[in-house]
Coordinates of C-alpha atoms in Angstrom, one line a residue:
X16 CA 173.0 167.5 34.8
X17 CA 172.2 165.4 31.3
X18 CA 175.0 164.9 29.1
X19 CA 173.1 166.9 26.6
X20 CA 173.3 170.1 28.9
X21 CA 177.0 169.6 29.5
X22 CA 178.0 169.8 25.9
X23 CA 175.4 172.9 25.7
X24 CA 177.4 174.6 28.4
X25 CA 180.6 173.6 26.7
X26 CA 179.6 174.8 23.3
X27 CA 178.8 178.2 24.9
X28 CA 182.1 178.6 26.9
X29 CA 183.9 177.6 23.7
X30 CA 182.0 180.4 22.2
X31 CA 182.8 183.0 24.5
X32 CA 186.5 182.1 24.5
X33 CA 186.1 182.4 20.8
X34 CA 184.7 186.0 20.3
X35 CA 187.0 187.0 23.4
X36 CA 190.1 185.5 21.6
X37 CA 189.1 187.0 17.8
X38 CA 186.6 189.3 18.5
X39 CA 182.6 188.8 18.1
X40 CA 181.2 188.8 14.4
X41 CA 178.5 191.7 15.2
X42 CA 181.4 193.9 15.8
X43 CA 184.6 192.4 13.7
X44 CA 184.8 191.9 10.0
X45 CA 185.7 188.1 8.5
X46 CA 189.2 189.6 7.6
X47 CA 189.4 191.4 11.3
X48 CA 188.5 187.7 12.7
X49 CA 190.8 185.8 10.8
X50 CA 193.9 187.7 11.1
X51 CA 193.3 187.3 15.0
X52 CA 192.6 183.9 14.9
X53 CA 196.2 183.5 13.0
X54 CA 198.2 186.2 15.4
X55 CA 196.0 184.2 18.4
X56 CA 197.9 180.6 16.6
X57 CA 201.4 181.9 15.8
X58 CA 201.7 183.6 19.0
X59 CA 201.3 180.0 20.6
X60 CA 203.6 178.5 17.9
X61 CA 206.1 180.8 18.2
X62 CA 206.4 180.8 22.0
X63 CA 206.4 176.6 21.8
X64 CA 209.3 177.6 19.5
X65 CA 211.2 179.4 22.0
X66 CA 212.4 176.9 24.4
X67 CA 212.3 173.8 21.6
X68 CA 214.8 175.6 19.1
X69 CA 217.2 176.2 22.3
X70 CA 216.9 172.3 23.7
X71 CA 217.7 171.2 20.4
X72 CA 220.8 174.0 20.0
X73 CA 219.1 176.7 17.5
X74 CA 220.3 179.2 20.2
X75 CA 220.0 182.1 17.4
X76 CA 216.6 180.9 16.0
X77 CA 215.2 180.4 20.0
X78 CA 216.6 184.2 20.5
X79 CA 214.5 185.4 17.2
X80 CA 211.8 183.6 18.1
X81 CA 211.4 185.3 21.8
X82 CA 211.8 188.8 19.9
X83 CA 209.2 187.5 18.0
X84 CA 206.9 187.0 20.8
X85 CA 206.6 190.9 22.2
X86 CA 206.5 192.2 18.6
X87 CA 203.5 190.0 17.7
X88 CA 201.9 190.3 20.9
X89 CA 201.9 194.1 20.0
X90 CA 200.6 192.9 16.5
X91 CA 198.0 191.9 17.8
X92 CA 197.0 193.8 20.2
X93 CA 196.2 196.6 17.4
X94 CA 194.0 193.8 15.5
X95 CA 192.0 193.2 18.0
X96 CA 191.7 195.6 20.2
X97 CA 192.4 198.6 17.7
X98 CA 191.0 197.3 15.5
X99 CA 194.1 198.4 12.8
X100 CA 193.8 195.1 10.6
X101 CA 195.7 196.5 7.8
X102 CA 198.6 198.1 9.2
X103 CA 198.9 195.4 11.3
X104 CA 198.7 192.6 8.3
X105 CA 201.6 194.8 7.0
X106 CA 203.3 195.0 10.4
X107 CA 203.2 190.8 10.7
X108 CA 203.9 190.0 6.7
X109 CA 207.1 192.2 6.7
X110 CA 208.2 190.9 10.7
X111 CA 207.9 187.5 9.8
X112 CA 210.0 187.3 6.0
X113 CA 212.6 189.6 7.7
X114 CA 212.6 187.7 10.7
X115 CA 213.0 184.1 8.5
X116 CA 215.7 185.9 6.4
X117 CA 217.9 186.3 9.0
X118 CA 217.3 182.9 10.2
X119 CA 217.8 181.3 7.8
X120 CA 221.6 181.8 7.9
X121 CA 221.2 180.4 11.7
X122 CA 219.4 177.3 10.4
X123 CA 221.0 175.6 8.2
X124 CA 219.9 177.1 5.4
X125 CA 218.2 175.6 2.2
X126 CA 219.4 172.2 4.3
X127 CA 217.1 173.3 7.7
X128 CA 213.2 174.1 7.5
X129 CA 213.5 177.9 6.5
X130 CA 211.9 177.0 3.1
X131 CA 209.0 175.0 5.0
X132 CA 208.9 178.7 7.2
X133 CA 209.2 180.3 4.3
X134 CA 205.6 178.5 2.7
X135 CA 203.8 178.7 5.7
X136 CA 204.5 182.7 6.5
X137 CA 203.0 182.9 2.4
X138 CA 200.3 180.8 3.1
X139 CA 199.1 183.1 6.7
X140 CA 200.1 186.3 4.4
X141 CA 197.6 185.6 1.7
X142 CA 195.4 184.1 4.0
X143 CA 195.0 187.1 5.8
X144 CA 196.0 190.2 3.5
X145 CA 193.7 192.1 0.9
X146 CA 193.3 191.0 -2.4
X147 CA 194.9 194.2 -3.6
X148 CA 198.1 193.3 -1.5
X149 CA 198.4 189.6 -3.0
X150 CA 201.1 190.3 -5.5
X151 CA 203.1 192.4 -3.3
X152 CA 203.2 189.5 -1.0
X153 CA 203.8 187.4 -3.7
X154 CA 206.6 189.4 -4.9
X155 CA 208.2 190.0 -1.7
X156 CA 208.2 185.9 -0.3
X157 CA 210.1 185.1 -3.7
X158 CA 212.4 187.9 -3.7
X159 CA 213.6 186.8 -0.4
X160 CA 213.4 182.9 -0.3
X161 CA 215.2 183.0 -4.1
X162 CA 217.9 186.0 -2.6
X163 CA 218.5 183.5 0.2
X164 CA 218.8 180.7 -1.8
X165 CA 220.9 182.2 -4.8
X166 CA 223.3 184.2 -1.8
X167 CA 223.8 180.3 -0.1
X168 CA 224.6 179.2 -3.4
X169 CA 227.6 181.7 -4.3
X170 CA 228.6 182.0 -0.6
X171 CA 228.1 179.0 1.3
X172 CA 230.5 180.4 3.9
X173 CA 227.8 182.3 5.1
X174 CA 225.5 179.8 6.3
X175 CA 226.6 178.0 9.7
X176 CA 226.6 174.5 10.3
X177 CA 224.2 174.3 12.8
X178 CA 223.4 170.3 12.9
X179 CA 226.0 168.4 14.6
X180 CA 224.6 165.3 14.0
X181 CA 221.5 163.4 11.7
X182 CA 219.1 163.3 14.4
X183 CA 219.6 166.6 14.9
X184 CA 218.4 167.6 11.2
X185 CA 215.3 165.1 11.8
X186 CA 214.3 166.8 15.3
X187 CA 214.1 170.6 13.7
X188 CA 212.8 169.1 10.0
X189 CA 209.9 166.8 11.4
X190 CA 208.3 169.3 14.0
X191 CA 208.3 172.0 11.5
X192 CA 206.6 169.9 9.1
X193 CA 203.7 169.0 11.8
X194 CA 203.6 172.4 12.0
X195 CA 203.1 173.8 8.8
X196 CA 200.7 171.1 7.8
X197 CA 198.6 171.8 10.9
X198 CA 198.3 175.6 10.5
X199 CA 197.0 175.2 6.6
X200 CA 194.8 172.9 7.8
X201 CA 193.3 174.9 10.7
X202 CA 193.4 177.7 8.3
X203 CA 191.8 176.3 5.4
X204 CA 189.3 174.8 7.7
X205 CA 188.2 177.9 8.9
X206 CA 188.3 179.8 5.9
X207 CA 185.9 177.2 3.9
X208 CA 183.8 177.2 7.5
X209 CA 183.5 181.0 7.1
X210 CA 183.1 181.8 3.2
X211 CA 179.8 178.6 3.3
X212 CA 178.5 181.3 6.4
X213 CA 178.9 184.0 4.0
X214 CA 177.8 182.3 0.9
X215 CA 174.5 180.5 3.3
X216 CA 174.2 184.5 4.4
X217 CA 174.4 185.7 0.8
X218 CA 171.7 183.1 -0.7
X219 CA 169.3 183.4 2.4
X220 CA 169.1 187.3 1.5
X221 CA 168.8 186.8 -1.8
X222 CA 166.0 184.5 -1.4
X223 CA 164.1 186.9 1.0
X224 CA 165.4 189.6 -1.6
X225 CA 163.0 187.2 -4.6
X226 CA 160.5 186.4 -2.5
X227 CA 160.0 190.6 -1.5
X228 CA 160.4 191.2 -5.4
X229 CA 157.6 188.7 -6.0
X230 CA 155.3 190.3 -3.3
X231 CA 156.4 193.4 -4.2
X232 CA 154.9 192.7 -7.8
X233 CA 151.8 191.2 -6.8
X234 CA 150.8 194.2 -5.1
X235 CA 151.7 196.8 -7.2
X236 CA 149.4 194.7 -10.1
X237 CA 146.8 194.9 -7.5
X238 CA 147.2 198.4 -7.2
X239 CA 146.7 199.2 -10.3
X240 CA 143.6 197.0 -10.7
X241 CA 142.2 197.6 -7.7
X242 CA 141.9 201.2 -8.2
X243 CA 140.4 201.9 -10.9
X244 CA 137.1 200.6 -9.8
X245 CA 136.5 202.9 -7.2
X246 CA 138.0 205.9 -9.4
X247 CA 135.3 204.5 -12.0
X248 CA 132.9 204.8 -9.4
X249 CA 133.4 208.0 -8.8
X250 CA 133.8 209.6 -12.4
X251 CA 130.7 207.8 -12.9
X252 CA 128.5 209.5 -9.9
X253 CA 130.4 213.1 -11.3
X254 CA 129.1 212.4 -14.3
X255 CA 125.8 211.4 -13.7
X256 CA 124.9 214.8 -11.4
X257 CA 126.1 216.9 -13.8
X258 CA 124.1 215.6 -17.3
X259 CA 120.9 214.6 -15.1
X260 CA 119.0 216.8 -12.8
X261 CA 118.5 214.8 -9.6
X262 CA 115.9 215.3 -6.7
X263 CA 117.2 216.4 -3.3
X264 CA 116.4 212.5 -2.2
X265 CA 118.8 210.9 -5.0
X266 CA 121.1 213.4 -4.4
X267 CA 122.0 212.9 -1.3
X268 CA 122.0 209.4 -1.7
X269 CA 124.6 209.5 -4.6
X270 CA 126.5 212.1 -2.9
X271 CA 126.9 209.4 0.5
X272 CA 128.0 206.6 -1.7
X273 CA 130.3 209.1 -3.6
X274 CA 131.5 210.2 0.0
X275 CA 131.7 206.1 1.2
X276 CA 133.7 205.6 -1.9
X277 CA 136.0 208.2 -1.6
X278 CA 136.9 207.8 1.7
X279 CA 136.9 203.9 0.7
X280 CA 139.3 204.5 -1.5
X281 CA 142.0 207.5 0.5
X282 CA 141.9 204.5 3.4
X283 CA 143.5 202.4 0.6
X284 CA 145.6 204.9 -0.5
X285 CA 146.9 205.7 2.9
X286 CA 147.6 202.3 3.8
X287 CA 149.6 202.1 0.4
X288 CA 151.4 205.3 1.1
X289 CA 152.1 203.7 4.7
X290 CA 153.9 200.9 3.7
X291 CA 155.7 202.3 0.9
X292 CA 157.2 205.1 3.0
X293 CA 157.9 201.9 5.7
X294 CA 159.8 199.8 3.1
X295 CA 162.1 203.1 2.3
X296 CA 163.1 204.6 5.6
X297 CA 162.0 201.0 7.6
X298 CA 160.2 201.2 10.9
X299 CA 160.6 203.9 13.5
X300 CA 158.7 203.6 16.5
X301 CA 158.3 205.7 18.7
X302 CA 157.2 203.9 22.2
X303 CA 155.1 206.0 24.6
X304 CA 152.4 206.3 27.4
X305 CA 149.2 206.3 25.1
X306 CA 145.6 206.2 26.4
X307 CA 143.6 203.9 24.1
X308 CA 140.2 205.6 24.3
X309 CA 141.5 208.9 23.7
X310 CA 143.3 207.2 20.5
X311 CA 140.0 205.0 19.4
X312 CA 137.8 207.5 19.9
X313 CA 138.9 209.4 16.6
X314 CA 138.6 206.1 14.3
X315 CA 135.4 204.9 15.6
X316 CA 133.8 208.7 14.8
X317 CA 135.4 208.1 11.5
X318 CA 134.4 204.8 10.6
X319 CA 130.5 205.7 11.4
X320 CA 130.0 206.9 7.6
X321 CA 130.7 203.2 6.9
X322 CA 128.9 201.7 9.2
X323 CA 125.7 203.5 8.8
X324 CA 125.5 203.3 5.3
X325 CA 125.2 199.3 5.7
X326 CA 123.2 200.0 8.7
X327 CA 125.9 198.2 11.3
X328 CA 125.2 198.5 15.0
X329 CA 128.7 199.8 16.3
X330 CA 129.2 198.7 20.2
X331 CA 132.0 199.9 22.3
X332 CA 132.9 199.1 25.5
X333 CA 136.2 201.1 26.0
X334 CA 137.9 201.1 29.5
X335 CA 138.9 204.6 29.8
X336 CA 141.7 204.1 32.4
X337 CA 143.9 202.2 30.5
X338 CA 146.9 203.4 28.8
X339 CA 149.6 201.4 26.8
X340 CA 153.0 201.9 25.6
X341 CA 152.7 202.3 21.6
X342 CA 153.5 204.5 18.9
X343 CA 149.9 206.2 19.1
X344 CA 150.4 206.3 14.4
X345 CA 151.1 202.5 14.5
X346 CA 147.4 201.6 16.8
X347 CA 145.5 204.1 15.3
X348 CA 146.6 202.9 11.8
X349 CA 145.8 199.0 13.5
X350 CA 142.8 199.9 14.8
X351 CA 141.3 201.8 11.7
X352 CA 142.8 198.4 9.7
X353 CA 140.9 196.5 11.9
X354 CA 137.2 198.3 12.0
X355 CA 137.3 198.4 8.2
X356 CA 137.8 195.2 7.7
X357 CA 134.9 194.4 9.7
X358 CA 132.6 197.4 8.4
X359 CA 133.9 195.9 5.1
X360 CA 132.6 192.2 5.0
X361 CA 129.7 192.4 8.3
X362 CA 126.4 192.6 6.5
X363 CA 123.5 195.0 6.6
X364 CA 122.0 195.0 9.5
X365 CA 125.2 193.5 11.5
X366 CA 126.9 194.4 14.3
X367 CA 130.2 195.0 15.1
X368 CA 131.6 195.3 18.8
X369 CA 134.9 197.2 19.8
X370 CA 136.3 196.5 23.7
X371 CA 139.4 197.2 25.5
X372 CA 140.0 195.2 28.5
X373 CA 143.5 194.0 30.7
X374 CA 145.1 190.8 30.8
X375 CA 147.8 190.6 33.3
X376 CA 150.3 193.1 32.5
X377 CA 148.7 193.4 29.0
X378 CA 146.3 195.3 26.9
X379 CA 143.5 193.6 24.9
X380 CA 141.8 194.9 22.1
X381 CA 139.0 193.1 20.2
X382 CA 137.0 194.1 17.2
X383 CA 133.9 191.4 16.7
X384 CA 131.9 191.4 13.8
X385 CA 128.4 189.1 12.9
X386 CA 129.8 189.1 9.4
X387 CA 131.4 186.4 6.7
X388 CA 134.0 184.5 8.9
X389 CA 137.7 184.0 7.7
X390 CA 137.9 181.0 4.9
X391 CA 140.1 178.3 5.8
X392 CA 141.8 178.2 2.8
X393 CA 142.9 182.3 3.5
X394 CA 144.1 182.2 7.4
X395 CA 147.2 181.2 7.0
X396 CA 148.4 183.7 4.5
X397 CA 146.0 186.6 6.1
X398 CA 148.6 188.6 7.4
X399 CA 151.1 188.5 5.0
X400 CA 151.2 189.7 1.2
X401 CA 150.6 186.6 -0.3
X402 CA 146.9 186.6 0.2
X403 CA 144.1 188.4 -2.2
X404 CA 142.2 190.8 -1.3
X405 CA 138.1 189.9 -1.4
X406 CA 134.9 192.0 -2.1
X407 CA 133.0 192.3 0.8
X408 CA 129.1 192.3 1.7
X409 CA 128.7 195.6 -0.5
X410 CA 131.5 195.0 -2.8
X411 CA 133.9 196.9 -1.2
X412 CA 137.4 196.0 -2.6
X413 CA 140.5 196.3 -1.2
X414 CA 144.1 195.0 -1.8
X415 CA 144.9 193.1 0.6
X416 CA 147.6 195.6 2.8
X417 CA 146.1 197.0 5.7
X418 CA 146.1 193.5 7.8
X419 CA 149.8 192.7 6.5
X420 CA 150.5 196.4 8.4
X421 CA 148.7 195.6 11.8
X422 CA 151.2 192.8 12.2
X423 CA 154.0 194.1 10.8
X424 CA 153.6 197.5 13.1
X425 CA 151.7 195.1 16.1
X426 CA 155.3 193.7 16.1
X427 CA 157.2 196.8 16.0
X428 CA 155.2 197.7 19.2
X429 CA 156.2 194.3 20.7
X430 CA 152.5 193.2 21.2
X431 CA 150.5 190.4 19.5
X432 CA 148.0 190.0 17.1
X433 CA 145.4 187.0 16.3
X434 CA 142.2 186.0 15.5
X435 CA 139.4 183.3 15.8
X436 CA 136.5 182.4 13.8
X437 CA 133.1 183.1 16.1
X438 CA 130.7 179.9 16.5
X439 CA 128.1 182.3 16.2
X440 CA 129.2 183.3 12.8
X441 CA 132.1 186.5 11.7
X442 CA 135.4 186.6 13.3
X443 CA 137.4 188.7 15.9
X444 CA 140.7 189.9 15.7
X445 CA 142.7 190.7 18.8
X446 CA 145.5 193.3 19.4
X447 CA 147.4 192.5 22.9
X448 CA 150.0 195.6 24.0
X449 CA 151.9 195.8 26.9
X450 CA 150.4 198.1 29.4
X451 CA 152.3 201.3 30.3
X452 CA 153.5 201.6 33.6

């Protein structure tokens, strides 16, 4: 195994002894994970504490220190496994400056390293606690360290000698000191580590936030642009049947392109009212056992006003035994997408050509059309909002949504979508869906 794979396998086992010791970020808060990490670190402190406080003759302090042990091995078990972060930030905050307090007459007092205790229990406490609880912690490490001290200083009597000699003083002072030092740096470490995650979190969405605002604009400007010419078109065909008296020939003729535009114009409309509904409640798919010719059928009868108006040759060659798992809205919607577009920018007397086929363990769908081709300068933008809308062959206008949708709902329904230029001239578009079983 390389070297490179070793560290790989080492980083991951690191990990999962991570989210096993402090609890996985999908499913604990930054507070949760913290204050696990600390009651994780002071368990292991405290229980070094145990047998070094008794080699070195803090009998008292070694016997606090093993109470200390079951009482914040119970601490933590509600953190981390209850999931009870505040009463258990209480539970430790109080433990621990009660627990100092009454060592501190057992250690030498403002002479040992209670004071040192003392900084490094406030420094875990505010590390760990609410904002809304700092001054209570505040109040409560002073009240006690300054009691302490002010109680030592009117009654000495009351604080043993426990140091019997001058090594003794530098073997509980200098170990303390490593200590304390060592936690704040851990601490701070990992604090900084996790509010840049946060704050690298927090600018990433606000970014995607922008550039959705931006898109979001675009295409509301286009909106409002983009349908008036087809409303235009419309009041202007209304108006002309009713102040001139047309033959049965013209008639009919008007009324078809009144009919194109109209239903032109409710397939933009839909699309719109698609997505807005989609950026509201999000996508929810519903994944079944669809037949794709019973769910084509439909769209190609009602894309044959457009393509006979512009006199398009629609082919088909639709396997009627294959069936897919899709949310039947989401293809249809693709599909329709897809068939207009072509309808929309194939030329008079073009063809366009539908087939379903398998691949593997796949679905293909293409759509083929003899019309413009995709300009370079569009293709890699023409699935996303970003790019504008173009007439087409008859002037058809859109804005620019409906492809944005087939990928966005081609994705929900775990398939693919692509397409290629033809050498022959026009483009086809491919939808690939995993076949039902």
């Amino acid at each position: 195994m390389s070297t490179s794979g070793t560290i790989t396998i080492s980083s991951q086992r690191l990990k999962q002894f991570s989210h096993f010791l402090i609890g996985d970020p999908q499913q604990f808060s930054l507070e949760n994970r913290i204050f696990n990490a600390i009651c994780a670190i002071s368990l292991f402190i405290i229980a070094i504490n145990v047998p070094y406080n008794y080699v070195t003759g803090l009998t008292v302090t070694s016997l606090i220190f093993a109470l200390l042990v079951p009482a914040f091995s119970f601490i933590y078990f509600l953190s981390r496994y209850r999931k009870k972060v505040n009463i258990s930030i209480a539970l430790a905050v109080i433990m621990i400056n009660v627990s100092f307090a009454i060592n501190y007459f057992y250690s030498g007092g403002i002479q040992g390293a209670s004071l040192l205790s003392f900084t490094l229990a406030f420094f875990l406490g505010m590390l760990i606690s609410p904002r809304k609880q700092y001054y209570w912690w505040l109040a409560l490490n002073l009240f006690t360290v300054l009691g302490l001290i002010i109680w030592e200083y009117y009654y000495p009597a009351s604080v043993g000698t426990v140091y019997k000699t001058r090594k003794d003083i530098f073997a509980d002072m200098t170990p303390t000191y490593i200590i304390s030092v060592g936690v704040i740096f851990v601490g701070t470490v990992y604090l900084k580590n996790a509010y840049n995650k946060e704050k690298q979190r927090g600018e990433e969405k606000t970014r995607s936030l922008e550039i959705m605002n931006t898109e979001k604009s675009k295409l509301f400007s286009l909106i409002s642009h983009d349908l008036r010419n087809p409303l235009a078109a419309i009041q202007s065909y209304l108006q002309l049947m009713r102040e001139i008296e047309l033959d049965p020939e013209n008639k009919t003729q008007i009324e078809t392109e009144l009919l194109y535009v109209v239903n032109s114009t409710q397939e933009m409309l839909y699309n719109i009212l698609v997505w807005s509904k989609t950026q509201m409640d999000g996508l929810n798919v519903n994944l079944t056992p669809v037949d794709v010719a019973s769910a084509i059928h439909p769209i190609l009868k009602i894309n044959k006003m457009a393509v006979s108006k512009k006199r398009i040759s629609l082919d088909t060659n639709i396997d009627a035994s294959i069936k897919v798992m899709a949310d039947i809205n989401m293809l249809q919607l693709i599909v329709r997408n897809l068939l207009g577009n072509a309808a929309k920018f194939t030329p008079s007397g073009g063809t366009i050509f539908i087939k379903t086929s398998r691949a593997g363990n796949k679905c293909l769908i293409e759509v083929r059309d003899s019309g413009m081709g995709i300009d370079l300068s569009r293709q890699p933008d023409i699935f996303s909002l970003k790019v504008r809308s173009t007439f087409g062959t008859d002037n058809e206008k859109g804005i620019g949504l409906g492809l944005f949708l087939c990928k966005e709902y081609t994705t929900a329904q775990q398939g693919q979508i692509w397409f290629e230029n033809n050498r022959e001239g026009g483009s086809s578009f491919y939808l690939e869906l995993p076949l039902a079983n």
